Amino acid sequence: MDRAGLDTARVAKMIDHSLLRPELTARDVLEGCALAARYDVASVCVKPVDVARAARELSGTDVLVGTVVGFPHGSSTTAVKVAEARTALADGARELDMVLDIGRLRGGEDRAVAEDVRAVVEAAREGDALVKVVFENAYLTDEEKIRACRLSAEAGADYVKTSTGFAPGGATLADVRLMRAHVPERVKVKAAGGVRTLDLLLEMVEAGAERFGATATAAILDDLAGRTAR
């Protein structure tokens, strides 16, 4: 994707405003939802316990509610991940960022990884929700990332995502390019972890990312608005 023509409204709809830090209070979540509504971003990504609260707060807006599944290590059983997905949907979530089973991927248990993803995708379809599969690239080799791309796409994922934002490293341009090159066109790439400036976001757009997890949402969009107003 080229950065040409990316105005503030369009870039806002590429951002999932992240509200996942463990210390966030109910007040913090409500303030984050208000910010997301003010900037009209794509979604908020909240902890499972906050989904119902966020859905109430954002009712009547165009901002979707997303949440995480198997977060942050991907080590929950498939049954638990499916239960998390269904509970989130019932609470109002419409986007699910699930962490794949990192250990099984690294161990070469491809069938188990694919079945885990597919089960969550099937649960998500019951509520017409999107699924983004989080790889946690800081722990993976390029070969493992490529396998994760193939397995996620075959299992029906809508997005592949670089990172949770809670590992030693986050999104990199090299990883975004690698992931874009190894998923079919229908599967999109989400960059998360360390995307804190407009310039980096725009570079990642050129590398192939179409969605971003961000906590610096206001700073990024205010910067773009200031540049386009000149």
Coordinates of N, CA and C in Angstrom, one line a residue:
M1 N 0.8 -1.2 0.0 CA 0.0 0.0 0.0 C 0.9 1.2 0.0
D2 N 0.5 2.2 -0.8 CA 1.2 3.5 -0.9 C 0.7 4.5 0.1
R3 N 1.6 5.3 0.7 CA 1.1 6.3 1.7 C 0.4 7.5 1.0
A4 N 0.4 7.6 -0.3 CA -0.2 8.7 -1.0 C -1.7 8.7 -0.7
G5 N -2.3 9.8 -0.4 CA -3.7 9.9 -0.2 C -4.2 9.5 1.2
L6 N -3.2 9.2 2.1 CA -3.6 8.9 3.5 C -3.8 10.1 4.3
D7 N -5.1 10.5 4.4 CA -5.4 11.6 5.3 C -5.7 11.1 6.7
T8 N -6.0 12.1 7.6 CA -6.2 11.7 9.0 C -7.3 10.7 9.2
A9 N -8.5 10.9 8.5 CA -9.6 10.0 8.7 C -9.3 8.6 8.2
R10 N -8.5 8.5 7.1 CA -8.2 7.2 6.7 C -7.2 6.5 7.6
V11 N -6.2 7.2 8.0 CA -5.2 6.6 8.9 C -5.9 6.2 10.3
A12 N -6.8 7.0 10.7 CA -7.5 6.7 12.0 C -8.2 5.3 11.9
K13 N -8.7 5.0 10.7 CA -9.4 3.8 10.5 C -8.4 2.6 10.2
M14 N -7.2 2.9 10.4 CA -6.1 1.8 10.4 C -5.6 1.5 11.8
I15 N -6.2 2.2 12.8 CA -5.6 2.1 14.1 C -6.6 1.4 15.1
D16 N -6.0 0.4 15.8 CA -6.7 -0.2 16.9 C -6.1 0.4 18.2
H17 N -6.9 1.2 18.9 CA -6.3 1.9 20.1 C -6.2 0.9 21.2
S18 N -5.0 0.7 21.6 CA -4.7 -0.4 22.6 C -4.9 0.0 24.0
L19 N -5.7 -0.8 24.7 CA -6.0 -0.6 26.1 C -5.8 -1.9 26.9
L20 N -4.6 -2.4 26.8 CA -4.3 -3.8 27.3 C -3.3 -3.8 28.5
R21 N -2.8 -2.7 28.9 CA -1.9 -2.8 30.0 C -2.6 -3.3 31.2
P22 N -1.9 -4.2 32.0 CA -2.6 -4.8 33.1 C -3.1 -3.9 34.2
E23 N -2.4 -2.7 34.3 CA -2.7 -1.8 35.4 C -3.9 -0.8 35.1
L24 N -4.4 -0.9 33.9 CA -5.5 0.0 33.6 C -6.7 -0.2 34.4
T25 N -7.3 0.9 34.9 CA -8.5 0.8 35.7 C -9.8 1.0 34.8
A26 N -10.9 0.9 35.3 CA -12.2 1.1 34.6 C -12.2 2.6 34.0
R27 N -11.7 3.5 34.9 CA -11.7 4.9 34.4 C -10.7 5.1 33.2
D28 N -9.6 4.4 33.3 CA -8.6 4.5 32.2 C -9.3 3.9 30.9
V29 N -10.0 2.8 31.0 CA -10.7 2.2 29.8 C -11.7 3.2 29.3
L30 N -12.5 3.8 30.1 CA -13.5 4.7 29.6 C -12.9 5.9 29.0
E31 N -11.8 6.4 29.5 CA -11.1 7.5 28.9 C -10.5 7.1 27.6
G32 N -10.0 5.9 27.5 CA -9.5 5.4 26.2 C -10.5 5.2 25.2
C33 N -11.7 4.8 25.6 CA -12.8 4.7 24.6 C -13.3 6.0 24.1
A34 N -13.3 7.0 25.0 CA -13.6 8.4 24.6 C -12.7 8.9 23.6
L35 N -11.4 8.7 23.8 CA -10.3 9.1 22.9 C -10.6 8.4 21.5
A36 N -10.8 7.1 21.6 CA -11.0 6.4 20.3 C -12.2 6.9 19.6
A37 N -13.3 7.2 20.3 CA -14.5 7.8 19.6 C -14.2 9.2 19.0
R38 N -13.4 10.0 19.8 CA -13.1 11.3 19.3 C -12.3 11.3 18.0
Y39 N -11.4 10.4 17.9 CA -10.6 10.3 16.7 C -11.2 9.3 15.7
D40 N -12.3 8.7 16.0 CA -13.0 7.7 15.1 C -12.0 6.7 14.5
V41 N -11.3 6.0 15.4 CA -10.4 5.0 15.0 C -11.1 3.7 14.5
A42 N -10.4 2.7 14.1 CA -11.1 1.4 13.7 C -11.7 0.7 14.9
S43 N -10.9 0.6 16.0 CA -11.4 -0.1 17.1 C -10.6 0.2 18.4
V44 N -11.1 -0.2 19.5 CA -10.3 -0.3 20.7 C -10.0 -1.8 20.9
C45 N -8.8 -2.1 21.4 CA -8.5 -3.5 21.8 C -8.3 -3.5 23.3
V46 N -9.3 -4.1 24.0 CA -9.3 -4.1 25.4 C -9.1 -5.5 26.0
K47 N -8.9 -5.6 27.3 CA -8.8 -6.8 27.9 C -10.2 -7.5 27.9
P48 N -10.2 -8.8 28.0 CA -11.5 -9.5 28.0 C -12.5 -9.0 29.0
V49 N -12.0 -8.7 30.2 CA -12.8 -8.2 31.3 C -13.5 -6.9 31.0
D50 N -12.9 -6.1 30.0 CA -13.4 -4.8 29.7 C -14.3 -4.7 28.5
V51 N -14.5 -5.8 27.8 CA -15.3 -5.8 26.6 C -16.7 -5.2 26.7
A52 N -17.4 -5.7 27.7 CA -18.8 -5.3 27.9 C -18.8 -3.8 28.2
R53 N -17.9 -3.3 29.0 CA -17.8 -1.9 29.4 C -17.5 -1.1 28.1
A54 N -16.6 -1.5 27.3 CA -16.2 -0.8 26.1 C -17.4 -0.8 25.1
A55 N -18.0 -1.9 25.0 CA -19.1 -2.0 24.0 C -20.3 -1.0 24.4
R56 N -20.5 -0.9 25.7 CA -21.6 0.1 26.2 C -21.1 1.5 25.9
E57 N -19.8 1.8 26.2 CA -19.3 3.1 26.0 C -19.3 3.6 24.5
L58 N -19.0 2.6 23.6 CA -18.9 2.9 22.2 C -20.1 2.7 21.4
S59 N -21.2 2.3 22.1 CA -22.5 2.1 21.4 C -22.9 3.4 20.6
G60 N -23.3 3.3 19.4 CA -23.7 4.4 18.6 C -22.6 5.1 17.9
T61 N -21.3 4.6 18.1 CA -20.2 5.1 17.3 C -19.8 4.2 16.2
D62 N -18.8 4.5 15.4 CA -18.3 3.6 14.4 C -17.0 2.9 14.8
V63 N -16.7 3.0 16.1 CA -15.5 2.4 16.6 C -15.9 1.0 17.1
L64 N -15.3 0.0 16.6 CA -15.5 -1.4 17.0 C -14.8 -1.8 18.3
V65 N -15.3 -2.8 18.9 CA -14.6 -3.3 20.1 C -13.9 -4.6 19.8
G66 N -12.6 -4.7 20.1 CA -11.8 -5.9 19.9 C -11.3 -6.3 21.2
T67 N -10.8 -7.6 21.3 CA -10.2 -8.1 22.5 C -9.2 -9.1 22.1
V68 N -8.5 -9.7 23.2 CA -7.5 -10.7 22.9 C -7.9 -12.0 23.4
V69 N -7.3 -13.0 22.8 CA -7.6 -14.5 23.1 C -6.3 -15.2 23.3
G70 N -6.2 -15.9 24.3 CA -4.9 -16.6 24.6 C -3.8 -15.7 24.8
F71 N -4.1 -14.6 25.4 CA -3.1 -13.5 25.6 C -2.3 -13.6 26.9
P72 N -1.0 -13.3 26.9 CA -0.2 -12.9 25.8 C 0.7 -14.0 25.2
H73 N 0.6 -15.3 25.8 CA 1.6 -16.3 25.4 C 1.0 -17.4 24.4
G74 N -0.3 -17.4 24.2 CA -0.8 -18.4 23.3 C -0.9 -19.8 23.8
S75 N -0.7 -19.9 25.1 CA -0.6 -21.2 25.7 C -1.8 -21.8 26.3
S76 N -3.0 -21.1 26.2 CA -4.2 -21.7 26.7 C -4.6 -22.8 25.8
T77 N -5.4 -23.8 26.3 CA -5.9 -24.8 25.4 C -6.9 -24.3 24.4
T78 N -7.1 -25.0 23.3 CA -8.0 -24.6 22.3 C -9.4 -24.4 22.9
A79 N -9.8 -25.3 23.7 CA -11.2 -25.2 24.3 C -11.3 -23.8 25.1
V80 N -10.3 -23.5 25.8 CA -10.3 -22.2 26.5 C -10.3 -21.0 25.6
K81 N -9.5 -21.1 24.5 CA -9.5 -20.0 23.5 C -10.9 -19.8 22.9
V82 N -11.5 -21.0 22.6 CA -12.9 -20.9 22.0 C -13.9 -20.3 23.0
A83 N -13.8 -20.7 24.2 CA -14.7 -20.1 25.2 C -14.4 -18.6 25.4
E84 N -13.2 -18.2 25.4 CA -12.8 -16.8 25.5 C -13.5 -16.0 24.3
A85 N -13.3 -16.6 23.1 CA -13.9 -16.0 21.9 C -15.4 -15.8 22.0
R86 N -16.1 -16.9 22.4 CA -17.5 -16.8 22.5 C -18.0 -15.9 23.5
T87 N -17.3 -15.8 24.7 CA -17.7 -14.9 25.7 C -17.5 -13.5 25.2
A88 N -16.4 -13.2 24.6 CA -16.1 -11.9 24.0 C -17.2 -11.4 23.1
L89 N -17.6 -12.3 22.2 CA -18.6 -12.0 21.2 C -19.9 -11.7 21.9
A90 N -20.2 -12.5 22.9 CA -21.5 -12.2 23.7 C -21.4 -10.9 24.4
D91 N -20.2 -10.5 24.8 CA -20.1 -9.2 25.5 C -20.0 -8.0 24.5
G92 N -19.9 -8.2 23.2 CA -19.9 -7.1 22.3 C -18.7 -7.0 21.4
A93 N -17.7 -7.9 21.5 CA -16.5 -7.8 20.7 C -16.8 -8.2 19.2
R94 N -16.1 -7.5 18.3 CA -16.3 -7.8 16.9 C -15.0 -8.1 16.2
E95 N -13.9 -8.0 17.0 CA -12.6 -8.3 16.4 C -11.8 -9.1 17.6
L96 N -11.1 -10.2 17.2 CA -10.4 -11.0 18.1 C -9.0 -11.1 17.7
D97 N -8.1 -10.7 18.6 CA -6.6 -10.9 18.3 C -6.1 -12.1 19.2
M98 N -6.0 -13.2 18.5 CA -5.6 -14.4 19.2 C -4.1 -14.7 19.0
V99 N -3.5 -15.1 20.1 CA -2.1 -15.5 20.1 C -2.0 -17.0 19.7
L100 N -1.2 -17.3 18.7 CA -1.1 -18.7 18.3 C -0.2 -19.4 19.3
D101 N -0.2 -20.7 19.3 CA 0.6 -21.5 20.3 C 2.0 -21.4 19.8
I102 N 2.8 -20.5 20.5 CA 4.2 -20.3 20.1 C 5.0 -21.5 20.2
G103 N 4.9 -22.2 21.3 CA 5.8 -23.4 21.6 C 5.5 -24.5 20.6
R104 N 4.3 -24.7 20.2 CA 4.0 -25.7 19.3 C 4.4 -25.3 17.9
L105 N 4.3 -24.1 17.5 CA 4.8 -23.6 16.2 C 6.3 -23.9 16.2
R106 N 7.1 -23.5 17.2 CA 8.5 -23.7 17.2 C 8.9 -25.1 17.2
G107 N 8.0 -25.9 17.8 CA 8.3 -27.4 17.9 C 7.9 -28.2 16.6
G108 N 7.4 -27.4 15.6 CA 7.0 -28.1 14.4 C 5.6 -28.8 14.4
E109 N 4.8 -28.5 15.4 CA 3.5 -29.1 15.5 C 2.5 -28.3 14.7
D110 N 2.7 -28.3 13.4 CA 1.9 -27.4 12.5 C 0.4 -27.8 12.5
R111 N 0.1 -29.0 12.6 CA -1.3 -29.4 12.5 C -2.1 -28.9 13.8
A112 N -1.4 -29.0 14.9 CA -2.0 -28.5 16.2 C -2.2 -27.0 16.1
V113 N -1.2 -26.3 15.6 CA -1.3 -24.8 15.5 C -2.4 -24.4 14.6
A114 N -2.5 -25.1 13.4 CA -3.6 -24.7 12.5 C -5.0 -25.0 13.1
E115 N -5.1 -26.1 13.8 CA -6.4 -26.5 14.3 C -6.8 -25.5 15.4
D116 N -5.8 -25.1 16.2 CA -6.1 -24.1 17.2 C -6.6 -22.8 16.6
V117 N -6.0 -22.3 15.6 CA -6.5 -21.1 14.9 C -7.8 -21.3 14.3
R118 N -8.0 -22.4 13.6 CA -9.3 -22.7 12.9 C -10.4 -22.7 13.9
A119 N -10.2 -23.3 15.1 CA -11.3 -23.4 16.1 C -11.7 -22.0 16.5
V120 N -10.8 -21.1 16.7 CA -11.2 -19.7 17.1 C -11.8 -19.0 15.9
V121 N -11.3 -19.2 14.7 CA -12.0 -18.6 13.5 C -13.4 -19.1 13.4
E122 N -13.7 -20.3 13.6 CA -15.0 -20.9 13.5 C -15.9 -20.3 14.5
A123 N -15.4 -20.1 15.7 CA -16.2 -19.5 16.8 C -16.5 -18.0 16.5
A124 N -15.5 -17.3 15.9 CA -15.6 -15.9 15.5 C -16.7 -15.7 14.5
R125 N -16.8 -16.7 13.6 CA -17.8 -16.6 12.5 C -19.2 -16.6 13.0
E126 N -19.4 -17.3 14.1 CA -20.7 -17.3 14.7 C -21.2 -15.9 15.1
G127 N -20.3 -15.0 15.3 CA -20.6 -13.6 15.7 C -20.2 -12.6 14.6
D128 N -19.9 -13.1 13.4 CA -19.4 -12.3 12.3 C -18.3 -11.4 12.7
A129 N -17.3 -12.0 13.4 CA -16.2 -11.2 13.9 C -14.9 -11.6 13.1
L130 N -14.0 -10.6 13.1 CA -12.7 -10.9 12.4 C -11.7 -11.5 13.4
V131 N -10.7 -12.3 12.9 CA -9.7 -12.9 13.7 C -8.3 -12.4 13.2
K132 N -7.5 -11.9 14.1 CA -6.1 -11.5 13.8 C -5.3 -12.5 14.6
V133 N -4.4 -13.2 13.9 CA -3.5 -14.2 14.6 C -2.2 -13.5 14.9
V134 N -1.8 -13.5 16.2 CA -0.6 -12.8 16.7 C 0.5 -13.9 16.7
F135 N 1.6 -13.5 16.1 CA 2.8 -14.5 16.0 C 3.7 -14.3 17.2
E136 N 3.9 -13.1 17.7 CA 5.0 -12.8 18.6 C 6.4 -13.1 18.0
N137 N 6.7 -12.3 17.0 CA 7.9 -12.5 16.2 C 9.2 -12.4 16.9
A138 N 9.2 -11.8 18.0 CA 10.5 -11.7 18.8 C 11.0 -13.1 19.1
Y139 N 10.1 -14.1 19.2 CA 10.6 -15.4 19.6 C 10.7 -16.4 18.4
L140 N 10.5 -15.9 17.2 CA 10.5 -16.8 16.0 C 11.6 -16.5 15.0
T141 N 12.0 -17.5 14.3 CA 12.9 -17.4 13.2 C 12.1 -17.0 11.9
D142 N 12.7 -16.5 10.9 CA 12.0 -16.2 9.7 C 11.2 -17.4 9.1
E143 N 11.8 -18.5 9.2 CA 11.2 -19.8 8.7 C 9.9 -20.0 9.5
E144 N 10.0 -19.8 10.8 CA 8.8 -20.0 11.7 C 7.7 -19.0 11.4
K145 N 8.1 -17.8 11.1 CA 7.1 -16.7 10.7 C 6.4 -17.1 9.4
I146 N 7.2 -17.6 8.5 CA 6.6 -18.0 7.2 C 5.6 -19.1 7.4
R147 N 6.0 -20.1 8.2 CA 5.0 -21.2 8.5 C 3.8 -20.7 9.2
A148 N 4.0 -19.7 10.1 CA 2.8 -19.2 10.8 C 1.9 -18.5 9.8
C149 N 2.5 -17.8 8.8 CA 1.7 -17.1 7.8 C 0.8 -18.1 7.1
R150 N 1.5 -19.2 6.6 CA 0.8 -20.2 5.8 C -0.3 -20.9 6.7
L151 N 0.0 -21.3 7.9 CA -1.0 -22.0 8.7 C -2.2 -21.0 9.1
S152 N -1.9 -19.8 9.4 CA -3.0 -18.9 9.7 C -3.9 -18.6 8.5
A153 N -3.3 -18.4 7.4 CA -4.1 -18.2 6.2 C -5.0 -19.5 5.9
E154 N -4.4 -20.6 5.9 CA -5.1 -21.9 5.7 C -6.3 -22.1 6.7
A155 N -6.1 -21.6 7.9 CA -7.1 -21.7 8.9 C -8.2 -20.7 8.8
G156 N -8.1 -19.7 7.9 CA -9.1 -18.8 7.7 C -9.0 -17.4 8.4
A157 N -7.8 -17.1 8.9 CA -7.6 -15.9 9.6 C -7.8 -14.7 8.7
D158 N -8.2 -13.6 9.2 CA -8.4 -12.3 8.4 C -7.1 -11.5 8.4
Y159 N -6.4 -11.5 9.5 CA -5.1 -10.8 9.6 C -4.0 -11.7 10.2
V160 N -2.8 -11.4 9.9 CA -1.7 -11.8 10.7 C -1.0 -10.6 11.4
K161 N -0.6 -10.8 12.6 CA -0.2 -9.7 13.4 C 1.2 -10.0 14.0
T162 N 2.1 -8.9 14.0 CA 3.5 -9.1 14.4 C 3.7 -9.5 15.8
S163 N 3.0 -8.9 16.8 CA 3.4 -8.9 18.2 C 2.3 -8.6 19.1
T164 N 2.4 -9.0 20.4 CA 1.5 -8.5 21.4 C 1.8 -7.2 21.9
G165 N 3.0 -6.8 21.8 CA 3.5 -5.5 22.5 C 4.0 -5.8 23.9
F166 N 4.1 -7.1 24.3 CA 4.5 -7.4 25.6 C 5.7 -8.3 25.6
A167 N 6.3 -8.6 24.4 CA 7.5 -9.4 24.3 C 8.8 -8.4 24.2
P168 N 10.0 -9.0 24.2 CA 11.2 -8.1 24.2 C 11.2 -7.2 22.9
G169 N 10.6 -7.6 21.8 CA 10.6 -6.8 20.6 C 9.2 -6.7 20.0
G170 N 9.0 -5.7 19.2 CA 7.7 -5.5 18.6 C 7.8 -5.5 17.1
A171 N 7.0 -4.7 16.4 CA 6.9 -4.7 15.0 C 8.2 -4.2 14.4
T172 N 8.6 -4.8 13.3 CA 9.7 -4.3 12.5 C 9.3 -4.2 11.0
L173 N 9.9 -3.4 10.3 CA 9.7 -3.3 8.8 C 10.0 -4.6 8.1
A174 N 11.0 -5.2 8.5 CA 11.4 -6.5 7.9 C 10.3 -7.5 8.1
D175 N 9.8 -7.6 9.3 CA 8.7 -8.6 9.6 C 7.5 -8.3 8.8
V176 N 7.1 -7.0 8.7 CA 5.9 -6.7 8.0 C 6.1 -7.1 6.5
R177 N 7.2 -6.8 5.9 CA 7.4 -7.2 4.5 C 7.4 -8.7 4.4
L178 N 8.0 -9.4 5.3 CA 8.0 -10.8 5.2 C 6.6 -11.4 5.3
M179 N 5.8 -10.9 6.2 CA 4.5 -11.4 6.4 C 3.6 -11.1 5.2
R180 N 3.7 -9.9 4.7 CA 2.9 -9.5 3.5 C 3.2 -10.4 2.3
A181 N 4.5 -10.8 2.2 CA 4.9 -11.6 1.1 C 4.5 -13.0 1.2
H182 N 4.0 -13.5 2.4 CA 3.7 -14.9 2.6 C 2.3 -15.2 3.0
V183 N 1.4 -14.2 2.8 CA 0.0 -14.5 3.0 C -0.7 -14.1 1.7
P184 N -1.8 -14.7 1.4 CA -2.6 -14.3 0.2 C -3.1 -12.9 0.4
E185 N -3.6 -12.3 -0.7 CA -4.0 -10.9 -0.7 C -5.2 -10.7 0.2
R186 N -6.1 -11.7 0.4 CA -7.2 -11.5 1.3 C -6.8 -11.3 2.7
V187 N -5.7 -11.8 3.1 CA -5.2 -11.7 4.5 C -4.4 -10.5 4.7
K188 N -4.7 -9.7 5.7 CA -4.1 -8.4 5.9 C -3.0 -8.5 7.0
V189 N -2.2 -7.5 7.1 CA -1.1 -7.5 8.1 C -1.3 -6.4 9.1
K190 N -1.2 -6.8 10.4 CA -1.3 -5.8 11.5 C 0.0 -5.7 12.2
A191 N 0.5 -4.5 12.3 CA 1.8 -4.2 13.0 C 1.4 -3.7 14.4
A192 N 2.1 -4.3 15.4 CA 1.8 -3.8 16.8 C 3.1 -4.0 17.6
G193 N 3.3 -3.1 18.6 CA 4.4 -3.1 19.4 C 5.5 -2.1 18.9
G194 N 5.5 -1.0 19.5 CA 6.5 0.0 19.2 C 6.1 1.0 18.1
V195 N 4.9 0.9 17.5 CA 4.5 1.9 16.5 C 4.0 3.1 17.2
R196 N 4.9 4.1 17.4 CA 4.5 5.2 18.3 C 4.6 6.6 17.6
T197 N 5.1 6.5 16.3 CA 5.2 7.8 15.6 C 4.5 7.7 14.2
L198 N 4.1 8.8 13.7 CA 3.5 8.9 12.4 C 4.5 8.4 11.3
D199 N 5.8 8.8 11.4 CA 6.7 8.4 10.3 C 6.9 6.9 10.3
L200 N 7.0 6.3 11.4 CA 7.1 4.8 11.4 C 5.8 4.1 10.9
L201 N 4.7 4.6 11.3 CA 3.4 4.1 10.8 C 3.4 4.2 9.2
L202 N 3.8 5.3 8.7 CA 3.8 5.5 7.2 C 4.7 4.5 6.5
E203 N 5.9 4.3 7.2 CA 6.9 3.4 6.6 C 6.3 2.0 6.6
M204 N 5.5 1.7 7.7 CA 4.9 0.3 7.7 C 3.8 0.2 6.7
V205 N 3.1 1.2 6.4 CA 2.1 1.2 5.4 C 2.7 0.8 4.1
E206 N 3.9 1.4 3.8 CA 4.6 1.1 2.5 C 5.1 -0.3 2.5
A207 N 5.4 -0.8 3.7 CA 5.9 -2.2 3.8 C 4.8 -3.2 3.7
G208 N 3.5 -2.8 3.8 CA 2.4 -3.7 3.6 C 1.4 -3.8 4.8
A209 N 1.6 -3.1 5.9 CA 0.7 -3.2 7.0 C -0.6 -2.3 6.7
E210 N -1.7 -2.9 7.1 CA -3.0 -2.2 6.9 C -3.7 -1.9 8.2
R211 N -3.2 -2.4 9.3 CA -3.8 -2.1 10.6 C -2.7 -2.0 11.6
F212 N -2.9 -1.2 12.7 CA -1.9 -0.9 13.6 C -2.4 -1.0 15.0
G213 N -1.7 -1.6 15.9 CA -2.0 -1.5 17.4 C -1.2 -0.4 17.9
A214 N -1.9 0.6 18.6 CA -1.1 1.7 19.1 C -1.7 2.2 20.4
T215 N -0.8 2.7 21.2 CA -1.2 3.5 22.4 C -1.0 5.0 22.2
A216 N -0.1 5.3 21.2 CA 0.2 6.7 20.9 C -0.8 7.3 19.8
T217 N -2.0 6.8 19.9 CA -3.0 7.2 18.8 C -3.1 8.7 18.7
A218 N -3.3 9.4 19.7 CA -3.5 10.9 19.6 C -2.3 11.6 19.0
A219 N -1.1 11.2 19.5 CA 0.1 11.8 19.0 C 0.3 11.6 17.5
I220 N 0.0 10.4 17.0 CA 0.1 10.0 15.6 C -0.8 10.8 14.8
L221 N -2.1 10.8 15.2 CA -3.1 11.5 14.4 C -3.0 13.0 14.5
D222 N -2.6 13.5 15.6 CA -2.5 15.0 15.7 C -1.3 15.4 14.8
D223 N -0.2 14.6 14.8 CA 0.9 14.9 13.9 C 0.5 15.0 12.4
L224 N -0.3 14.0 12.0 CA -0.8 13.9 10.6 C -1.7 15.1 10.3
A225 N -2.6 15.4 11.2 CA -3.5 16.6 11.0 C -2.7 17.9 10.9
G226 N -1.7 18.0 11.7 CA -0.8 19.2 11.6 C -0.1 19.3 10.3
R227 N 0.4 18.2 9.8 CA 1.1 18.2 8.6 C 0.2 18.5 7.4
T228 N -1.0 17.9 7.4 CA -1.8 18.1 6.2 C -2.5 19.5 6.2
A229 N -2.5 20.2 7.4 CA -3.1 21.5 7.5 C -2.1 22.6 7.0
R230 N -0.9 22.2 6.8 CA 0.1 23.3 6.4 C -0.1 23.7 4.9

